[in-house]
Short mmCIF file of N, CA and C in Angstrom, two decimals:
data_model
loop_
_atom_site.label_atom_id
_atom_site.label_comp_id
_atom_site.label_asym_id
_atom_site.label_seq_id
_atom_site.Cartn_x
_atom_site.Cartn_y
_atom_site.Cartn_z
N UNK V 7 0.86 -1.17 0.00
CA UNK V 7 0.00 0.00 0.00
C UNK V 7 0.90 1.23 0.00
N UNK V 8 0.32 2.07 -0.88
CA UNK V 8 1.42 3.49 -1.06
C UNK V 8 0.83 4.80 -0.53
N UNK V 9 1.72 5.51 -0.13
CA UNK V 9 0.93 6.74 0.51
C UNK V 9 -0.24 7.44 -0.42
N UNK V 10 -0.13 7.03 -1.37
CA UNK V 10 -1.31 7.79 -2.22
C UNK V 10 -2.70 6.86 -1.86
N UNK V 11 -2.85 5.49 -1.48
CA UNK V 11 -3.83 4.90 -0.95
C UNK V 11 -3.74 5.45 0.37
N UNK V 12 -2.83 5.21 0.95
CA UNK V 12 -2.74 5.56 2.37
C UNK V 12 -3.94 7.24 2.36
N UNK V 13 -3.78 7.59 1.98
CA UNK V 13 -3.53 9.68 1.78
C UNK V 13 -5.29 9.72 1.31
N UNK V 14 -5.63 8.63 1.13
CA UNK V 14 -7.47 8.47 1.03
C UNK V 14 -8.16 8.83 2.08
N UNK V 15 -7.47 8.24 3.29
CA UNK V 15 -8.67 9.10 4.20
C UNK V 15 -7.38 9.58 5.05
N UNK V 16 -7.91 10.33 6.29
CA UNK V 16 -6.79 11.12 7.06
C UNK V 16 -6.23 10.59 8.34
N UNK V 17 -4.85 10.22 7.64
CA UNK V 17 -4.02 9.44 8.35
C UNK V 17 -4.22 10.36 9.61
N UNK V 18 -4.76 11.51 9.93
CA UNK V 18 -4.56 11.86 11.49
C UNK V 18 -5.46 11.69 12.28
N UNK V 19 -6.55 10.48 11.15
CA UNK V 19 -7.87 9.51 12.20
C UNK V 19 -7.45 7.86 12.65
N UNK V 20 -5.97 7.63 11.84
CA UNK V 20 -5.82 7.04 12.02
C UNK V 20 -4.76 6.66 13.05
N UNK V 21 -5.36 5.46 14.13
CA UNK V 21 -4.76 5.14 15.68
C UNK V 21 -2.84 4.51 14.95
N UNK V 22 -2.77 3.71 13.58
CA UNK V 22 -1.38 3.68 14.00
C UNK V 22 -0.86 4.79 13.39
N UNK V 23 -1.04 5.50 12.85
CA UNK V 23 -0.33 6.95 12.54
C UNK V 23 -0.11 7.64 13.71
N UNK V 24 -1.07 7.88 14.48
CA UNK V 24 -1.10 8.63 16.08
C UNK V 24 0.11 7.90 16.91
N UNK V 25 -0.26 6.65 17.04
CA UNK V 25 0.75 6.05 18.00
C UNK V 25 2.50 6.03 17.16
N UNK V 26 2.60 5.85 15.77
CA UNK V 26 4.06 6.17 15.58
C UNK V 26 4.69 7.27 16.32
N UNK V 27 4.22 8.45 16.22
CA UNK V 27 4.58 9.57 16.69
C UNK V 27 4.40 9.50 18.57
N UNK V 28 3.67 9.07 19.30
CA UNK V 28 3.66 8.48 20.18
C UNK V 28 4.48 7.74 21.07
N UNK V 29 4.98 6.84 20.07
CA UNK V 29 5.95 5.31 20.37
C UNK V 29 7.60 6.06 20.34
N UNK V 30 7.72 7.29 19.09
CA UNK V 30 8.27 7.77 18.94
C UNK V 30 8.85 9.12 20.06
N UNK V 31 8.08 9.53 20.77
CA UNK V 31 8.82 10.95 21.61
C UNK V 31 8.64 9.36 23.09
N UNK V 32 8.11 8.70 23.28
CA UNK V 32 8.56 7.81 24.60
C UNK V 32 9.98 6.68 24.52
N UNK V 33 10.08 6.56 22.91
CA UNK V 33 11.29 5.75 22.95
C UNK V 33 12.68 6.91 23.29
N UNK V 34 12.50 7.40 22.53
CA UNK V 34 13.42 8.87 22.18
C UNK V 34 13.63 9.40 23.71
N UNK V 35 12.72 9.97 24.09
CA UNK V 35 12.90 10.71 25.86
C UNK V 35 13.88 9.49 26.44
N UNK V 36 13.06 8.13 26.36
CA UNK V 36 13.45 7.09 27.38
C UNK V 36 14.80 6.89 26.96
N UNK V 37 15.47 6.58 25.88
CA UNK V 37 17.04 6.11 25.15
C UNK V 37 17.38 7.23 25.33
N UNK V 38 17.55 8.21 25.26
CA UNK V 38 18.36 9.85 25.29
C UNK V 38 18.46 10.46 26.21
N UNK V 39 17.36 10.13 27.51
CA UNK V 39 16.89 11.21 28.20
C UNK V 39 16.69 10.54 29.71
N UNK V 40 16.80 9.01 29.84
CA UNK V 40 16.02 8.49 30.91
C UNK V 40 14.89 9.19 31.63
N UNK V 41 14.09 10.06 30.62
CA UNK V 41 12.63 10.25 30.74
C UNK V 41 11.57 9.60 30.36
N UNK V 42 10.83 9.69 31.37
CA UNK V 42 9.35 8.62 31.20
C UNK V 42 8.31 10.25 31.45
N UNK V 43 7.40 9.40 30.18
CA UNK V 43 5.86 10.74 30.53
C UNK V 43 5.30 10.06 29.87
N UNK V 44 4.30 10.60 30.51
CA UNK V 44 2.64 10.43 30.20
C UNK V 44 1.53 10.90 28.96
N UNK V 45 1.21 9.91 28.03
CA UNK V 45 0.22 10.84 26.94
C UNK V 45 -0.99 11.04 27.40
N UNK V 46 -1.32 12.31 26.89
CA UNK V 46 -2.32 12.70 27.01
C UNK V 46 -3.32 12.00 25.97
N UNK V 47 -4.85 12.59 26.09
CA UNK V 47 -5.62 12.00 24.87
C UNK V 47 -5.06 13.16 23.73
N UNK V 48 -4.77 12.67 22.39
CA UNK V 48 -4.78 12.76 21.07
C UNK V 48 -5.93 13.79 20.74
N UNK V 49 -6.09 14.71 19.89
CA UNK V 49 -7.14 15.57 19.74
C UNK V 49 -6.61 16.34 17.90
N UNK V 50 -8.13 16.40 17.30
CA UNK V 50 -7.68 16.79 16.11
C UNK V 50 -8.13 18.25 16.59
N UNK V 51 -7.17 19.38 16.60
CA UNK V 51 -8.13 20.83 16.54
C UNK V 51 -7.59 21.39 15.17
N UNK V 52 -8.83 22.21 14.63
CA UNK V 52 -8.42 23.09 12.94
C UNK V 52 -8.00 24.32 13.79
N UNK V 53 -8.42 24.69 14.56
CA UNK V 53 -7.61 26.23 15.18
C UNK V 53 -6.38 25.99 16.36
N UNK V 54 -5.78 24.46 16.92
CA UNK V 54 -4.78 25.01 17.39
C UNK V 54 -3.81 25.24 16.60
N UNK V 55 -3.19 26.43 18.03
CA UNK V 55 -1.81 27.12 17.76
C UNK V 55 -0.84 27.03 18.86
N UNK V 56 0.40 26.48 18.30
CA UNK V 56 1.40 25.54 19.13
C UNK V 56 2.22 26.95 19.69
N UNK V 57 2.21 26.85 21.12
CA UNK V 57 2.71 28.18 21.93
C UNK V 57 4.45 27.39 22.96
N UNK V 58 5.12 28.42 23.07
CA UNK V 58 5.93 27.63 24.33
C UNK V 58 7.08 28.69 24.02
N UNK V 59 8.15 28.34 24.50
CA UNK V 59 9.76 29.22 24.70
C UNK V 59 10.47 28.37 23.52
N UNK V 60 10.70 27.22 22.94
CA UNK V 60 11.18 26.62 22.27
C UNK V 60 10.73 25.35 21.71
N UNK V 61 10.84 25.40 20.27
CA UNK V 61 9.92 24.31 19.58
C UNK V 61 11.21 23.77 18.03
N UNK V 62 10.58 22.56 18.37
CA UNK V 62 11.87 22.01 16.58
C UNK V 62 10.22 21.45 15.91
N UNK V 63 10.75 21.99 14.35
CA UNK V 63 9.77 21.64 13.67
C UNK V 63 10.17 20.96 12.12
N UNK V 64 9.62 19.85 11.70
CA UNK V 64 10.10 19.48 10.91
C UNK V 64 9.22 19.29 9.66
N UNK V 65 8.92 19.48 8.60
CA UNK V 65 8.51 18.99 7.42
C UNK V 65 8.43 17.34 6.75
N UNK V 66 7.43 17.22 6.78
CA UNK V 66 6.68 15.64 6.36
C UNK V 66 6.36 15.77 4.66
N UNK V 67 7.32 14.73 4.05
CA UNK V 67 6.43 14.60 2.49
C UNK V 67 6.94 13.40 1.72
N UNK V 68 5.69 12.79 1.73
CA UNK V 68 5.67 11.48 1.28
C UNK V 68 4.41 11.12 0.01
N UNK V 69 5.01 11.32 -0.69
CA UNK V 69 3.71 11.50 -2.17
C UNK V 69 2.91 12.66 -2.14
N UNK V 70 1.71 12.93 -2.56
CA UNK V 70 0.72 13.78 -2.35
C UNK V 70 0.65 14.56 -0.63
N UNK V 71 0.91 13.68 0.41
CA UNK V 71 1.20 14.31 1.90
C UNK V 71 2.13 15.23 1.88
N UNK V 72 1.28 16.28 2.44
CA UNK V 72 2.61 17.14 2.98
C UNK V 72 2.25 17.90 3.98
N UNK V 73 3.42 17.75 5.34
CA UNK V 73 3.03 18.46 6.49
C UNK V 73 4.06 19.07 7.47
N UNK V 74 3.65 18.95 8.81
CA UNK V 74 5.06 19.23 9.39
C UNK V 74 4.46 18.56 10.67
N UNK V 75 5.50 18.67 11.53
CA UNK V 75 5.68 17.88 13.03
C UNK V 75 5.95 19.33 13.72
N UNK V 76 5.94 19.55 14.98
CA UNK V 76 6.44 20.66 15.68
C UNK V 76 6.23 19.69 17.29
N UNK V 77 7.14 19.86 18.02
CA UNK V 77 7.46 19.71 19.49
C UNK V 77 7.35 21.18 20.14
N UNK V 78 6.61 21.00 20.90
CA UNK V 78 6.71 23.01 21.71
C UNK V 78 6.86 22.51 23.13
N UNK V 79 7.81 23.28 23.76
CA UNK V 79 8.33 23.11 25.15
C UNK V 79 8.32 24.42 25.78
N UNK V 80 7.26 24.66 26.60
CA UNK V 80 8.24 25.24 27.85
C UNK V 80 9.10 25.50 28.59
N UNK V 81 9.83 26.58 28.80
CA UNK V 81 11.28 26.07 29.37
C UNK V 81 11.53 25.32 30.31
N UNK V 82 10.39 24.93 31.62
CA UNK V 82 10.91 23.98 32.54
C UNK V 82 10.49 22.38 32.36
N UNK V 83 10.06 22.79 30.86
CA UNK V 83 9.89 20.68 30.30
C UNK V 83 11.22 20.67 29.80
N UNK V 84 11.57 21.62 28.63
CA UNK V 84 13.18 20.93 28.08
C UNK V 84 14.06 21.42 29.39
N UNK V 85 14.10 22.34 30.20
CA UNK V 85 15.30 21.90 31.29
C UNK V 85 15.26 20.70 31.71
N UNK V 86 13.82 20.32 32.09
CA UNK V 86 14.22 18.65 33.01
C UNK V 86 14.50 17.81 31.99
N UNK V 87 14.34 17.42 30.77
CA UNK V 87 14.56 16.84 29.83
C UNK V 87 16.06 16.60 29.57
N UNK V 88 16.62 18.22 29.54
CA UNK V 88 18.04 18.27 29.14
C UNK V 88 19.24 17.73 30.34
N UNK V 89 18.06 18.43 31.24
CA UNK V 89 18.98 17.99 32.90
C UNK V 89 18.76 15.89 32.72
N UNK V 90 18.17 15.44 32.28
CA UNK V 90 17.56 14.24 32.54
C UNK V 90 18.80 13.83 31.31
N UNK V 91 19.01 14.79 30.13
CA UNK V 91 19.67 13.81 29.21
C UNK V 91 21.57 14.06 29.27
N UNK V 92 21.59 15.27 30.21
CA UNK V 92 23.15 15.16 29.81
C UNK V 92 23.43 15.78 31.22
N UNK V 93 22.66 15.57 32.21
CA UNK V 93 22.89 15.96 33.46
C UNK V 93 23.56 17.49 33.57
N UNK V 94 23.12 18.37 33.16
CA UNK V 94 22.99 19.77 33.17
C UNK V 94 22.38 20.37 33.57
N UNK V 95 22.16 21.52 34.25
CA UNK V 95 20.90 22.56 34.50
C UNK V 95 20.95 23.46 33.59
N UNK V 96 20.14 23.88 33.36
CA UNK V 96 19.96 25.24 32.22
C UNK V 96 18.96 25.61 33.19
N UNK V 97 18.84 27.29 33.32
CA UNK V 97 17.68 28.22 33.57
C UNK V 97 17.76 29.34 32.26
N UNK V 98 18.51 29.37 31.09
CA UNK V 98 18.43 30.02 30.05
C UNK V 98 18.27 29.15 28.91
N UNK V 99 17.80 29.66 27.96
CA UNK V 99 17.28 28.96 26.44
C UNK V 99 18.77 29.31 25.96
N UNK V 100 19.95 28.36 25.55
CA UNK V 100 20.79 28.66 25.25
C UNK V 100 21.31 27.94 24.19
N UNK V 101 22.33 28.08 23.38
CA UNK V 101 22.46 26.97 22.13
C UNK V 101 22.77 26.05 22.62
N UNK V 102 23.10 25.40 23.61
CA UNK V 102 23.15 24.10 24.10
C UNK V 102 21.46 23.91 23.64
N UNK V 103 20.72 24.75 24.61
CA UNK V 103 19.34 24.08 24.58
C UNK V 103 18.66 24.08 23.63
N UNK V 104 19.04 24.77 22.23
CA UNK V 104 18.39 25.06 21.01
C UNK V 104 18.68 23.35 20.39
N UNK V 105 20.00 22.93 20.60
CA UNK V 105 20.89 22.08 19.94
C UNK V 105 20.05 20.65 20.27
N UNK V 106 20.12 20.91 21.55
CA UNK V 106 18.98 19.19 21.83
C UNK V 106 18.01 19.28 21.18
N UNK V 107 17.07 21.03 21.90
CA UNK V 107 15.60 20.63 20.71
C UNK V 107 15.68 20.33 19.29
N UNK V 108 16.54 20.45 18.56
CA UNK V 108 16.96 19.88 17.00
C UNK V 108 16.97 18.76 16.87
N UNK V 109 17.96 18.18 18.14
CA UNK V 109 18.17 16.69 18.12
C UNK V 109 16.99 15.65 18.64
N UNK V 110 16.01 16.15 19.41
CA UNK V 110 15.17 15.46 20.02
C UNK V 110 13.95 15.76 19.08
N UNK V 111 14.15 16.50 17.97
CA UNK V 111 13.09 16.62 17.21
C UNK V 111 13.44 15.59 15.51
N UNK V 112 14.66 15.40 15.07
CA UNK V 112 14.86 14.86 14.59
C UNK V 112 14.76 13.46 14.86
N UNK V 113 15.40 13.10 16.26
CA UNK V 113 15.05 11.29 16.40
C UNK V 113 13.77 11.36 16.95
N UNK V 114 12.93 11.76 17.01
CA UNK V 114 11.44 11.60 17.82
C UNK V 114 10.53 11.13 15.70
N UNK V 115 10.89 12.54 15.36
CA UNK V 115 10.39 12.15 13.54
C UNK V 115 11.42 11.16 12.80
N UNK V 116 12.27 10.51 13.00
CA UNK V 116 13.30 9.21 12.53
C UNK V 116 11.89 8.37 12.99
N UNK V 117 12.37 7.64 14.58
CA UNK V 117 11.60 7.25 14.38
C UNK V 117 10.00 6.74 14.24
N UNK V 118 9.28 7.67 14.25
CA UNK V 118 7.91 7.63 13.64
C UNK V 118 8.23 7.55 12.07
N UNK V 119 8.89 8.48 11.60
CA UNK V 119 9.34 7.91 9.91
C UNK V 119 8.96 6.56 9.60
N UNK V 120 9.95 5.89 10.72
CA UNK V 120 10.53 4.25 10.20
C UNK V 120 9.37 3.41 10.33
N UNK V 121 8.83 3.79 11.36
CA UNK V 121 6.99 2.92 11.59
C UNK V 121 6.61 3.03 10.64
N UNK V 122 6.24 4.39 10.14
CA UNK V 122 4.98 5.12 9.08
C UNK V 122 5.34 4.07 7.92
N UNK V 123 6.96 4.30 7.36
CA UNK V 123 7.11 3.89 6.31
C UNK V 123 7.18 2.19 6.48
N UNK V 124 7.18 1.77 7.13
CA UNK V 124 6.81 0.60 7.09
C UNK V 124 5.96 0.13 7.29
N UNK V 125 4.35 0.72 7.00
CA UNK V 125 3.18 1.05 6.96
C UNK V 125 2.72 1.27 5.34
N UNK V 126 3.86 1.64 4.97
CA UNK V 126 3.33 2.10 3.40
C UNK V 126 3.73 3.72 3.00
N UNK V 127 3.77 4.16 4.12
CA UNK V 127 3.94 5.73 3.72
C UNK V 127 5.61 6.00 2.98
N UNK V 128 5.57 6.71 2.74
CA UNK V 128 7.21 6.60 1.84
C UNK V 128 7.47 8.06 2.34
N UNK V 129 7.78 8.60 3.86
CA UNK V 129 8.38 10.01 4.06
C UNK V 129 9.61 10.17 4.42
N UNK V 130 10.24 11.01 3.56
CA UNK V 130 11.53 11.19 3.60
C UNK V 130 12.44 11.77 4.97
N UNK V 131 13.77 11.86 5.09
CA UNK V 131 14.13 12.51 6.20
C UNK V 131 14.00 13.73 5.87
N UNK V 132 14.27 15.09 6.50
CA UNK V 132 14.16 16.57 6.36
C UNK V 132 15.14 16.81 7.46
N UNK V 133 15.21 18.18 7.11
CA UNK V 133 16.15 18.98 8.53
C UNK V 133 15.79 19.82 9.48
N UNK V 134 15.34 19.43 10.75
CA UNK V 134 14.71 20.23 11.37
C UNK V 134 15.12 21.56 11.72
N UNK V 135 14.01 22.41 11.93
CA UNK V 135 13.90 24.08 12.60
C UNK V 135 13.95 24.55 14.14
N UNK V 136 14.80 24.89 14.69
CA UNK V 136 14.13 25.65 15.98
C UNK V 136 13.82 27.21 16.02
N UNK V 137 12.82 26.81 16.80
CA UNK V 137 12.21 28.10 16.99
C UNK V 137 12.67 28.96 18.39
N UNK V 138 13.03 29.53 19.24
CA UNK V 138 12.81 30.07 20.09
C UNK V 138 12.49 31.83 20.59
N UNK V 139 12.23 32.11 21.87
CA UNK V 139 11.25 33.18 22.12
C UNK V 139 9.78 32.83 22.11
N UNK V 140 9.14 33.90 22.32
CA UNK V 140 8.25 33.58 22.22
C UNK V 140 7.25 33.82 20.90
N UNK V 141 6.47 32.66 20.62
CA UNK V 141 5.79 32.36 19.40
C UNK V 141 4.68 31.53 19.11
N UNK V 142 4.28 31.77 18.38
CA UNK V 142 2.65 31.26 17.85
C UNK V 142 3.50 30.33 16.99
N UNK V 143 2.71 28.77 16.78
CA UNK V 143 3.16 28.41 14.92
C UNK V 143 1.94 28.82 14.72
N UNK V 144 1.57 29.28 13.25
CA UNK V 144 0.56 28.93 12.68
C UNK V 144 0.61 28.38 11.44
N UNK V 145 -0.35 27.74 11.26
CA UNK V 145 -0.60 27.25 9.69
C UNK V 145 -1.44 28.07 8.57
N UNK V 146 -0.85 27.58 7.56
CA UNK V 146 -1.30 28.36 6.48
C UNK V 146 -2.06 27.76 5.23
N UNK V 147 -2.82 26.88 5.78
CA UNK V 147 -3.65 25.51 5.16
C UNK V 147 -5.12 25.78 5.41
N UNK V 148 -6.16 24.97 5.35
CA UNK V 148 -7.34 25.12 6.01
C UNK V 148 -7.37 22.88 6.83
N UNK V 149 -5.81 22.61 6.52
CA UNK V 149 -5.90 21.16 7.30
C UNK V 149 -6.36 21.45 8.78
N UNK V 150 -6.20 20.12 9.19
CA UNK V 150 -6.55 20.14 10.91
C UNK V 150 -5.43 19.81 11.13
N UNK V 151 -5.18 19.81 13.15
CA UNK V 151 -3.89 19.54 13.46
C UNK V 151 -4.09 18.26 14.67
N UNK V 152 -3.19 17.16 14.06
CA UNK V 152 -3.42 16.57 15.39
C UNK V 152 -3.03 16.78 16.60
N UNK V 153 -3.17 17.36 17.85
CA UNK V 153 -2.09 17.70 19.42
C UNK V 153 -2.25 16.64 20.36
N UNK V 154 -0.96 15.91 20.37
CA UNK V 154 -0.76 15.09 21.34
C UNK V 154 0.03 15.48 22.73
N UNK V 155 -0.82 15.91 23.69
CA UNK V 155 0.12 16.36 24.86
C UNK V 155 0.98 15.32 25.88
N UNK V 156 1.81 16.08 26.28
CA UNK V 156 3.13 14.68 26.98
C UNK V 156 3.06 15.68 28.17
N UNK V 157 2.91 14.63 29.43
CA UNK V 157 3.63 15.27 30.84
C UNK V 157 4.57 14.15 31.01
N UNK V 158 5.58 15.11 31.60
CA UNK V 158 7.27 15.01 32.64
C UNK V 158 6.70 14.16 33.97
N UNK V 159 7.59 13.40 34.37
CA UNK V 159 7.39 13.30 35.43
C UNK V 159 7.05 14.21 36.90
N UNK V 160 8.27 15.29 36.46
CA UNK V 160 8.07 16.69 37.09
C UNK V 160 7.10 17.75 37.24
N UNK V 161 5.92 16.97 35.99
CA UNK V 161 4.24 17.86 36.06
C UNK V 161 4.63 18.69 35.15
N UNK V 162 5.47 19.05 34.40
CA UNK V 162 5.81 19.89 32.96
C UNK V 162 5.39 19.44 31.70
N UNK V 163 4.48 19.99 30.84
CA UNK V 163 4.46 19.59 29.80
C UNK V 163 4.64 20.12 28.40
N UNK V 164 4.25 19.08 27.44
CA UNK V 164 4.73 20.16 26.18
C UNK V 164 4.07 19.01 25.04
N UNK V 165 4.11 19.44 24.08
CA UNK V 165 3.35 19.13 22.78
C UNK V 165 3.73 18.65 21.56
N UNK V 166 3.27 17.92 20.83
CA UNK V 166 3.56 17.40 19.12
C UNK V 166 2.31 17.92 18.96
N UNK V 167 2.43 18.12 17.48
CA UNK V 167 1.61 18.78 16.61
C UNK V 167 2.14 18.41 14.98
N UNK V 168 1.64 17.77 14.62
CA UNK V 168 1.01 16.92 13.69
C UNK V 168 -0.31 17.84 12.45
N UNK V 169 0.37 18.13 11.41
CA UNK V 169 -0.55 18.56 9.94
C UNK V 169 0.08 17.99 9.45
N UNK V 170 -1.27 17.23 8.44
CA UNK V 170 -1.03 16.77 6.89
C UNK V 170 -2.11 16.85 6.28
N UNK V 171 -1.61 17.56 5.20
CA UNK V 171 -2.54 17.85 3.93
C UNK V 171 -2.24 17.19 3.14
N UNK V 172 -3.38 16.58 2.11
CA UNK V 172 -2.82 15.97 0.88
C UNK V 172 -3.48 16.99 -0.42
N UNK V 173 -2.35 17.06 -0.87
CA UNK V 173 -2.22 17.75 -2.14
C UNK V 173 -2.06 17.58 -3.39
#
């Protein structure tokens, strides 16, 4: 099955599309980070807008699909994160801390990639973005977005955000 069958109805109703990305920020935290968290319920909204101090965002395109991924953190989810992955404190957003969110946004979309595409979807790697300060994403589509929220053990949380349009 090829993403153009796949891309028939919307992979962001579908439970193993949700859980790649899923399977993906708990393997990733847990191997990188010796962090464990909690998902929230999954939610499609057409008007959210992904808010926080620092976010990596990456671009999805696999046939007719095309979208992006975004992680948005608050600063005291990626401190415990970063403190959790390289035993550091940060109380500033600094290129150290820009540098993980790149990296934890790239292997979190690896592997959900590797699921998807072994599902049928055929999406390529890309190079992720960080964002920091403060910021809105918005989209410039009329797609929906899927938001999957994650809590820290520490009660901090932060977000994936999930669009795909097929075009």
């Amino acid at each position: 099955m090829g993403a153009e069958q796949l891309a028939n109805g919307n992979p962001l109703l579908d439970k193993r599309f949700i859980n790649a990305f899923v399977e993906g920020v708990i393997k990733t935290l847990s191997m990188m980070a010796s962090t464990e968290v909690t998902v929230g319920k999954p939610s499609i909204d057409s008007q959210f807008k992904a808010k926080g101090d620092v976010a990596g965002m990456i671009g999805m395109i696999a046939g007719s699909l095309k979208g992006t991924m975004s992680i948005s953190f608050q600063k005291e989810s990626i401190f415990y994160i970063i403190d959790n992955m390289l035993g550091e404190k940060h109380t500033e957003v600094s290129q150290g801390v820009l540098d993980c969110v790149g990296e934890l946004t790239n292997q979190i979309y690896g592997s959900a990639k590797t699921t998807l595409n072994q599902m049928g979807y055929a999406f390529d790697m890309a190079i992720p973005s960080v964002i920091h300060g403060t910021f809105v994403i918005s989209k410039h589509h009329n797609g929906a977005t899927l938001v999957i929220p994650f809590t820290s053990k520490d009660g901090s949380s932060f977000y994936i955000d999930i669009t795909v349009a097929s075009v």
